[in-house]
Coordinates of C-alpha atoms and ligand atoms in Angstrom, one line a residue:
X1095 CA -7.2 -8.8 -22.2
X1096 CA -5.8 -11.7 -20.0
X1097 CA -5.1 -10.5 -16.5
X1098 CA -1.9 -12.4 -16.3
X1099 CA 1.9 -11.9 -16.5
X1100 CA 3.9 -14.3 -18.5
X1101 CA 7.4 -14.9 -17.1
X1102 CA 10.1 -16.7 -18.9
X1103 CA 13.0 -18.0 -16.8
X1104 CA 16.0 -17.7 -19.0
X1105 CA 17.9 -20.0 -16.7
X1106 CA 15.6 -22.9 -17.5
X1107 CA 13.6 -21.8 -20.5
X1108 CA 10.4 -22.5 -18.6
X1109 CA 7.5 -20.1 -18.9
X1110 CA 5.0 -19.3 -16.1
X1111 CA 1.6 -17.5 -16.1
X1112 CA 1.1 -15.5 -13.0
X1113 CA -2.3 -13.9 -12.3
X1114 CA -2.5 -10.1 -12.0
X1115 CA -5.1 -8.8 -9.5
X1116 CA -5.6 -5.2 -8.5
X1117 CA -2.5 -4.2 -10.4
X1118 CA -0.4 -6.6 -8.4
X1119 CA 1.2 -10.0 -8.6
X1120 CA 1.5 -12.2 -5.5
X1121 CA 5.1 -12.5 -4.4
X1122 CA 4.3 -16.2 -3.5
X1123 CA 3.4 -16.9 -7.1
X1124 CA 7.1 -16.5 -7.9
X1125 CA 8.1 -19.3 -5.5
X1126 CA 7.2 -21.9 -8.2
X1127 CA 10.0 -20.5 -10.4
X1128 CA 12.9 -22.8 -9.6
X1129 CA 16.0 -24.1 -11.3
X1130 CA 15.9 -27.4 -9.4
X1131 CA 13.5 -29.4 -7.3
X1132 CA 15.3 -28.4 -4.1
X1133 CA 15.7 -24.7 -5.1
X1134 CA 13.8 -22.4 -2.7
X1135 CA 12.2 -20.6 -5.5
X1136 CA 12.3 -17.0 -6.7
X1137 CA 11.9 -14.2 -4.2
X1138 CA 11.6 -10.4 -4.6
X1139 CA 14.1 -8.1 -3.1
X1140 CA 12.5 -4.9 -1.9
X1141 CA 14.3 -3.1 1.0
X1142 CA 12.1 -0.3 2.5
X1143 CA 9.1 -1.8 0.7
X1144 CA 9.5 0.6 -2.3
X1145 CA 7.2 -1.4 -4.5
X1146 CA 5.5 -3.9 -2.2
X1147 CA 1.9 -3.8 -1.0
X1148 CA 1.9 -5.4 2.5
X1149 CA -1.8 -5.4 2.8
X1150 CA -5.2 -4.6 1.2
X1151 CA -6.7 -1.6 3.0
X1152 CA -9.9 0.4 2.7
X1153 CA -9.0 3.1 5.1
X1154 CA -6.8 5.8 3.5
X1155 CA -6.3 6.6 -0.1
X1156 CA -3.3 8.6 -1.4
X1157 CA -2.5 9.6 -4.9
X1158 CA 1.0 10.9 -4.4
X1159 CA 1.4 12.3 -8.0
X1160 CA -1.8 14.3 -7.8
X1161 CA -1.5 15.3 -4.1
X1162 CA -4.8 13.6 -3.1
X1163 CA -5.5 12.3 0.4
X1164 CA -8.8 10.7 1.4
X1165 CA -10.0 9.0 4.5
X1166 CA -12.6 6.3 3.7
X1167 CA -13.3 8.2 0.4
X1168 CA -13.7 11.6 2.0
X1169 CA -11.3 14.3 0.8
X1170 CA -9.0 15.6 3.5
X1171 CA -9.9 19.2 2.6
X1172 CA -13.6 18.5 3.3
X1173 CA -13.0 16.7 6.6
X1174 CA -10.6 19.5 7.7
X1175 CA -13.2 22.1 7.0
X1176 CA -16.3 20.4 8.2
X1177 CA -15.6 17.6 10.7
X1178 CA -14.2 17.3 14.1
X1179 CA -11.2 15.1 15.0
X1180 CA -13.3 12.7 17.0
X1181 CA -15.8 12.4 14.1
X1182 CA -12.8 11.6 11.8
X1183 CA -11.5 9.1 14.3
X1184 CA -14.9 7.4 14.3
X1185 CA -14.9 7.4 10.5
X1186 CA -11.4 5.8 10.4
X1187 CA -12.2 3.2 13.0
X1188 CA -15.7 2.3 11.8
X1189 CA -15.6 2.9 8.0
X1190 CA -18.6 5.4 7.9
X1191 CA -19.3 8.9 9.2
X1192 CA -21.3 8.6 12.5
X1193 CA -24.9 9.5 12.8
X1194 CA -25.7 12.4 15.2
X1195 CA -26.5 9.8 17.9
X1196 CA -23.4 7.6 17.2
X1197 CA -21.2 10.7 17.4
X1198 CA -22.7 11.9 20.6
X1199 CA -22.1 8.4 22.2
X1200 CA -18.6 8.2 20.9
X1201 CA -17.7 11.7 22.1
X1202 CA -19.3 10.9 25.5
X1203 CA -17.4 7.6 25.7
X1204 CA -14.0 9.1 24.9
X1205 CA -14.7 12.0 27.2
X1206 CA -15.5 9.6 30.1
X1207 CA -12.3 7.6 29.6
X1208 CA -9.7 10.4 29.8
X1209 CA -8.9 9.9 33.5
X1210 CA -5.8 7.8 34.2
X1211 CA -5.5 5.4 37.1
X1212 CA -3.9 7.4 39.9
X1213 CA -1.0 5.0 40.1
X1214 CA -0.1 6.1 36.6
X1215 CA 1.0 9.5 38.1
X1216 CA 3.8 7.8 40.0
X1217 CA 5.1 6.3 36.8
X1218 CA 5.1 9.7 35.2
X1219 CA 6.7 11.2 38.3
X1220 CA 9.6 8.7 38.0
X1221 CA 10.9 10.1 34.7
X1222 CA 13.8 12.4 34.9
X1223 CA 12.6 16.1 34.6
X1224 CA 14.3 16.4 31.1
X1225 CA 13.2 13.0 29.7
X1226 CA 12.1 13.5 26.1
X1227 CA 8.3 13.7 25.8
X1228 CA 8.4 11.0 23.1
X1229 CA 10.4 8.6 25.3
X1230 CA 7.9 9.3 28.0
X1231 CA 5.0 8.8 25.5
X1232 CA 6.3 5.5 24.2
X1233 CA 7.0 4.1 27.7
X1234 CA 3.6 5.4 29.0
X1235 CA 1.7 3.6 26.2
X1236 CA 3.4 0.3 27.0
X1237 CA 2.8 0.9 30.7
X1238 CA -0.8 1.7 30.2
X1239 CA -1.4 -1.8 28.9
X1240 CA -0.3 -3.2 32.2
X1241 CA -3.5 -1.7 33.8
X1242 CA -5.7 -3.6 31.4
X1243 CA -4.5 -7.2 31.3
X1244 CA -7.7 -8.3 29.4
X1245 CA -6.3 -6.3 26.5
X1246 CA -4.5 -9.4 25.3
X1247 CA -7.9 -10.9 24.2
X1248 CA -7.6 -9.2 20.9
X1249 CA -10.0 -11.6 19.2
X1250 CA -12.9 -10.5 21.4
X1251 CA -14.6 -7.6 19.7
X1252 CA -15.9 -6.0 22.9
X1253 CA -12.6 -6.1 24.6
X1254 CA -10.9 -4.7 21.5
X1255 CA -13.4 -1.8 21.3
X1256 CA -12.8 -1.0 25.0
X1257 CA -9.1 -0.6 24.5
X1258 CA -9.6 1.6 21.4
X1259 CA -11.8 3.9 23.5
X1260 CA -9.3 4.0 26.3
X1261 CA -6.3 4.6 24.0
X1262 CA -8.0 7.4 22.0
X1263 CA -9.2 9.0 25.3
X1264 CA -6.1 8.7 27.4
X1265 CA -3.4 9.8 25.0
X1266 CA -4.2 13.4 25.6
X1267 CA -4.0 12.9 29.4
X1268 CA -0.7 11.0 29.1
X1269 CA 0.8 13.7 26.8
X1270 CA -0.4 16.6 29.1
X1271 CA 0.6 14.9 32.4
X1272 CA 4.1 14.2 31.0
X1273 CA 4.4 17.8 30.0
X1274 CA 3.3 19.1 33.5
X1275 CA 5.8 16.7 35.0
X1276 CA 8.6 18.1 32.8
X1277 CA 7.9 21.7 33.7
X1278 CA 7.2 20.9 37.4
X1279 CA 3.5 21.9 37.4
X1280 CA 0.7 20.1 39.3
X1281 CA -1.3 17.8 37.1
X1282 CA -4.5 19.4 35.7
X1283 CA -7.3 16.8 35.5
X1284 CA -9.7 16.3 32.5
X1285 CA -12.7 18.5 32.3
X1286 CA -15.7 16.7 30.8
X1287 CA -17.4 20.0 29.6
X1288 CA -14.6 20.6 27.1
X1289 CA -14.1 19.2 23.6
X1290 CA -11.3 16.8 22.9
X1291 CA -8.7 19.4 21.8
X1292 CA -10.1 21.9 24.4
X1293 CA -9.6 19.3 27.2
X1294 CA -6.1 18.7 26.0
X1295 CA -5.3 22.4 26.1
X1296 CA -6.9 22.5 29.6
X1297 CA -4.7 19.7 30.9
X1298 CA -1.6 21.4 29.3
X1299 CA -2.1 25.0 30.4
X1300 CA -4.7 25.3 33.2
X1301 CA -3.2 27.4 36.0
X1302 CA -5.1 28.5 39.1
X1303 CA -8.3 29.4 37.4
X1304 CA -11.4 27.4 38.5
X1305 CA -12.4 26.7 35.0
X1306 CA -10.1 26.7 31.9
X1307 CA -11.6 28.2 28.8
X1308 CA -9.7 27.4 25.6
X1309 CA -9.5 30.1 22.9
X1310 CA -11.9 28.8 20.2
X1311 CA -9.6 29.6 17.3
X1312 CA -6.7 27.7 18.9
X1313 CA -8.9 24.9 19.9
X1314 CA -10.2 24.6 16.3
X1315 CA -6.7 24.9 14.9
X1316 CA -5.5 22.0 17.1
X1317 CA -8.6 19.9 16.0
X1318 CA -7.8 20.5 12.3
X1319 CA -4.1 19.5 12.9
X1320 CA -5.4 16.3 14.6
X1321 CA -7.6 15.6 11.6
X1322 CA -4.7 16.1 9.2
X1323 CA -2.5 13.7 11.2
X1324 CA -5.0 11.0 11.9
X1325 CA -3.9 8.5 9.3
X1326 CA -1.7 8.2 6.3
X1327 CA -1.9 4.6 5.1
X1328 CA 1.2 2.4 5.2
X1329 CA 3.8 4.8 6.5
X1330 CA 6.7 3.7 8.8
X1331 CA 4.8 3.8 12.1
X1332 CA 1.6 2.2 10.7
X1333 CA 3.7 -0.5 9.3
X1334 CA 5.3 -1.0 12.7
X1335 CA 1.8 -1.1 14.3
X1336 CA 0.7 -3.8 11.8
X1337 CA 3.9 -5.7 12.0
X1338 CA 4.1 -5.7 15.8
X1339 CA 0.3 -6.2 16.1
X1340 CA 0.6 -9.3 13.8
X1341 CA 2.2 -11.1 16.6
X1342 CA -1.2 -10.8 18.4
X1343 CA 0.3 -8.7 21.2
X1344 CA -2.1 -6.3 23.0
X1345 CA -2.8 -2.9 21.3
X1346 CA -0.9 -0.9 23.9
X1347 CA 2.3 -2.6 23.2
X1348 CA 1.7 -2.3 19.4
X1349 CA 0.9 1.5 19.8
X1350 CA 4.2 1.9 21.8
X1351 CA 6.1 0.3 18.9
X1352 CA 4.3 2.5 16.4
X1353 CA 5.1 5.6 18.5
X1354 CA 8.7 4.5 18.6
X1355 CA 8.8 4.4 14.8
X1356 CA 7.2 7.9 14.7
X1357 CA 9.9 9.3 16.9
X1358 CA 12.5 9.1 14.2
X1359 CA 13.6 12.4 12.5
X1360 CA 12.7 11.0 9.0
X1361 CA 9.1 10.4 10.1
X1362 CA 7.2 12.3 12.9
X1363 CA 10.4 13.8 14.3
X1364 CA 10.7 16.0 11.2
X1365 CA 8.5 18.9 12.5
X1366 CA 11.0 19.4 15.4
X1367 CA 13.8 19.2 12.9
X1368 CA 12.2 21.9 10.7
X1369 CA 12.1 24.4 13.6
X1370 CA 15.7 23.7 14.5
X1371 CA 16.6 24.2 10.8
X1372 CA 14.7 27.5 10.6
X1373 CA 16.4 28.7 13.8
X1374 CA 19.7 27.7 12.4
X1375 CA 19.1 29.6 9.1
X1376 CA 18.1 32.6 11.3
X1377 CA 17.5 35.2 8.6
X1378 CA 16.2 35.6 5.0
X1379 CA 19.6 36.5 3.8
X1380 CA 21.1 33.2 4.9
X1381 CA 18.6 31.1 2.8
X1382 CA 20.5 31.0 -0.5
X1383 CA 23.6 29.7 1.3
X1384 CA 21.5 27.1 3.2
X1385 CA 19.9 25.9 -0.1
X1386 CA 23.4 25.7 -1.6
X1387 CA 24.5 23.4 1.3
X1388 CA 21.5 21.2 0.9
X1389 CA 22.1 20.8 -2.9
X1390 CA 25.8 20.0 -2.3
X1391 CA 24.6 16.9 -0.4
X1392 CA 26.8 17.7 2.6
X1393 CA 24.5 15.9 4.8
X1394 CA 22.0 18.8 5.3
X1395 CA 18.5 18.1 4.1
X1396 CA 15.7 20.6 3.7
X1397 CA 13.7 19.2 6.5
X1398 CA 9.9 19.2 6.0
X1399 CA 10.5 18.6 2.2
X1400 CA 10.2 15.4 0.3
X1401 CA 8.0 12.4 0.8
X1402 CA 8.2 8.8 -0.2
X1403 CA 4.6 8.9 -1.7
X1404 CA 3.9 12.5 -2.5
X1405 CA 5.6 13.7 -5.6
X1406 CA 3.4 16.8 -5.5
X1407 CA 2.4 19.4 -2.8
X1408 CA 1.3 17.4 0.3
X1409 CA -2.4 18.4 0.6
X1410 CA -1.9 18.5 4.4
X1411 CA 0.9 21.1 4.1
X1412 CA -1.5 23.4 2.1
X1413 CA -4.1 23.2 4.8
X1414 CA -1.6 23.6 7.6
X1415 CA -0.1 26.7 6.0
X1416 CA -3.6 28.3 6.1
X1417 CA -4.2 27.2 9.7
X1418 CA -0.9 28.8 10.7
X1419 CA -2.1 32.3 9.6
X1420 CA -5.4 31.8 11.5
X1421 CA -3.4 30.9 14.7
X1422 CA -1.0 33.9 14.2
X1423 CA -4.1 36.2 14.2
X1424 CA -4.5 35.2 17.9
X1425 CA -1.0 34.5 19.1
X1426 CA 0.9 37.0 17.0
X1427 CA 3.1 36.0 14.1
X1428 CA 5.8 33.4 14.6
X1429 CA 8.8 35.2 13.0
X1430 CA 10.1 31.9 11.6
X1431 CA 7.1 31.8 9.2
X1432 CA 8.7 34.4 6.9
X1433 CA 11.9 32.3 6.6
X1434 CA 9.8 29.2 5.9
X1435 CA 7.7 30.8 3.2
X1436 CA 10.8 32.3 1.5
X1437 CA 12.6 28.9 1.8
X1438 CA 9.6 27.2 0.2
X1439 CA 9.4 29.8 -2.6
X1440 CA 13.1 29.5 -3.4
X1441 CA 13.1 25.7 -3.2
X1442 CA 10.0 25.3 -5.5
X1443 CA 11.8 27.4 -8.2
X1444 CA 15.1 25.5 -7.9
X1445 CA 16.0 22.9 -10.5
X1446 CA 17.3 20.5 -7.7
X1447 CA 14.0 20.3 -6.0
X1448 CA 11.9 20.4 -9.1
X1449 CA 13.8 17.5 -10.7
X1450 CA 13.4 15.4 -7.6
X1451 CA 9.8 16.4 -7.1
X1452 CA 10.5 17.7 -3.6
X1453 CA 7.6 19.6 -2.1
X1454 CA 6.7 20.7 1.5
X1455 CA 5.3 17.8 3.5
X1456 CA 3.0 17.9 6.6
X1457 CA 5.8 18.8 8.9
X1458 CA 7.0 21.9 7.1
X1459 CA 4.5 24.3 8.7
X1460 CA 3.0 22.3 11.6
X1461 CA 5.9 23.1 14.0
X1462 CA 5.4 26.8 13.5
X1463 CA 1.8 26.4 14.8
X1464 CA 2.8 24.2 17.7
X1465 CA 5.3 26.8 18.7
X1466 CA 2.7 29.6 18.5
X1467 CA 0.5 27.4 20.7
X1468 CA 3.3 27.4 23.3
X1469 CA 4.1 23.7 23.0
X1470 CA 7.8 23.0 23.6
X1471 CA 9.6 21.7 20.6
X1472 CA 10.3 18.3 22.1
X1473 CA 6.5 17.8 22.3
X1474 CA 5.8 18.2 18.6
X1475 CA 6.0 14.5 17.7
X1476 CA 3.7 13.8 20.6
X1477 CA 1.2 16.1 19.0
X1478 CA 1.5 14.0 15.9
X1479 CA 1.1 10.8 17.8
X1480 CA -2.1 11.8 19.7
X1481 CA -4.3 11.8 16.6
X1482 CA -2.3 9.1 14.8
X1483 CA -3.4 6.5 17.4
X1484 CA -6.8 6.5 15.7
X1485 CA -5.2 5.6 12.4
X1486 CA -2.9 3.0 14.0
X1487 CA -5.9 1.4 15.7
X1488 CA -8.0 1.4 12.6
X1489 CA -5.2 -0.2 10.6
X1490 CA -4.6 -2.7 13.5
X1491 CA -8.3 -3.8 13.5
X1492 CA -8.3 -4.1 9.7
X1493 CA -5.2 -6.3 9.9
X1494 CA -6.6 -8.5 12.6
X1495 CA -9.8 -9.1 10.6
X1496 CA -8.0 -9.7 7.3
X1497 CA -7.8 -13.5 6.6
X1498 CA -4.8 -12.9 4.3
X1499 CA -2.7 -11.6 7.2
X1500 CA -0.3 -13.7 9.3
X1501 CA 2.6 -12.8 11.5
X1502 CA 4.8 -10.4 9.6
X1503 CA 8.0 -12.1 8.8
X1504 CA 10.0 -11.0 5.8
X1505 CA 12.7 -13.1 4.0
X1506 CA 16.3 -12.2 3.6
X1507 CA 19.1 -12.8 1.1
X1508 CA 21.8 -14.2 3.2
X1509 CA 25.2 -12.6 2.5
X1510 CA 27.2 -13.9 5.4
X1511 CA 29.9 -16.5 5.7
X1512 CA 29.3 -20.1 4.5
X1513 CA 29.3 -22.8 7.2
X1514 CA 32.7 -22.9 9.0
X1515 CA 34.0 -24.5 12.2
X1516 CA 34.5 -22.7 15.5
X1517 CA 38.1 -21.5 16.1
X1518 CA 39.5 -21.9 19.6
X1519 CA 40.6 -18.6 21.2
X1520 CA 44.3 -19.4 21.2
X1521 CA 44.2 -20.1 17.4
X1522 CA 42.6 -16.8 16.3
Ligands
ACO672 N1 16.2 17.8 1.1 C1 17.1 17.7 0.1 N2 17.2 16.6 -0.7 C2 16.3 15.7 -0.6 C3 15.3 15.7 0.5 C4 15.3 16.9 1.3 N3 14.4 17.0 2.3 N4 14.5 14.7 0.4 C5 14.9 13.9 -0.6 N5 16.0 14.5 -1.2 C6 16.8 14.0 -2.4 C7 17.6 12.8 -2.0 O1 18.9 13.2 -1.6 C8 17.6 12.1 -3.3 O2 18.5 12.7 -4.2 P1 19.4 11.9 -5.2 O3 18.4 11.2 -6.1 O4 20.3 12.9 -5.8 O5 20.1 10.9 -4.3 C9 16.2 12.3 -3.9 O6 15.8 13.6 -3.3 C10 15.2 11.2 -3.6 O7 15.1 11.1 -2.1 P2 15.0 9.8 -1.3 O8 15.8 10.0 0.0 O9 15.5 8.6 -2.2 O10 13.5 9.6 -1.0 P3 12.8 8.7 0.1 O11 11.5 8.4 -0.4 O12 13.7 7.6 0.4 O13 12.8 9.7 1.3 C11 12.0 11.2 3.0 C12 11.6 10.4 1.7 C13 12.7 10.3 4.1 C14 10.8 11.9 3.5 C15 13.0 12.3 2.5 O14 12.4 13.1 1.5 C16 13.5 13.2 3.7 O15 14.5 12.8 4.4 N6 12.9 14.4 3.9 C17 13.3 15.2 5.0 C18 12.7 14.7 6.3 C19 11.2 14.9 6.4 O16 10.7 16.0 6.2 N7 10.5 13.9 6.8 C20 9.0 13.9 7.0 C21 8.4 13.1 6.0 S1 6.6 13.3 6.2 C22 6.2 12.3 7.6 O17 6.8 11.3 7.9 C23 5.1 12.7 8.3

């Protein structure tokens, strides 16, 4: 079977054979299809990249129809059950699971990079008390890069690795310090005896005790949530990371851009929107009316439902739902869970949602856990961003090492006015 596509241009009657590789044709192969010598050549029009592969990647595999998610070939369910977040971050960044020694070194390195330069505190202090944690996070990531001017040497492998270690380590300190600044509490410094999620909880919640001891169930739950959020192939924020990184800017600036993309309510901001929605619904009896409003298309969406890629139950949502009940054993039940479960039940039986293949996504249950862990709602997207930095950085490295990649620069179909002459003010 020839691996080619034959295209006949009915404008000219000419026929072209275009190679098919990995189920894909190269958009640039269409450029030869012209109606005249000075014609630019055929382009594809694909707003929102609905059917365009922007890269080749060996990091994360998703089968949206079957509800499969794998990091470097390992099913997400196995990683969530058996691995730690830092082990998964190593896997994403390096391609293979670490040996015992490699993991010990990686954990030790990350642990020993969690402290921020003291000057950084002044920067955090200067935000207004009610500044949104994601605004703080985005700005903090860009600001962090100013402490490491060598980070611009992105082609040097050692320098690159150093920034990866710093970013993965310092995001928990940045997130926690910004929280303490918001609530007017003194900063709690990292404790090297604790695990990555345990240390984060320590910096968030340590009060006057000499040593903070995280509850092991909550520490584990947070670690699992970190694993589930670590990467998700070419989503909006990862695409931002790659696009901005393709200009060869330092990784802190690219992470800030990716975090900005994550902030949007259609992406990482959805977990916050889900809690707002559940609060607004307020009771089980109000669910049918709410569903009716969603279906009428009056601008209300069922937040935490639907996904560009998953046309089946998001495997992460399944795992998170289970973690939610583990957490509630310790914290007491979040009363909103009953509304969420009933909402899911009704939606999954409804023709509107069935027809459109709308299922719960990662954000549907995660906010309920974050709330039970006492994180303020505005911080939910930060909790998504913390582990996602490992995915962003893995994708960034892959992009830099890929000889096919260049600065990201899409084309456009120009729809504006044809050339015309400037009109003087008194003649308009
Ligand atoms: N509630 C109600 N209807 C929905 C929803 C929803 N949550 N999501 C999609 N639909 C409907 C659309 O209105 C559309 O209906 P139509 O064909 O009658 O016009 C149809 O389903 C297809 O949806 P699209 O918007 O075309 O799908 P797209 O792939 O562009 O959007 C998205 C995906 C943005 C995730 C969308 O489902 C959504 O807005 N969901 C709610 C927000 C959310 O939960 N975001 C988190 C995503 S996961 C993440 O980023 C981590």
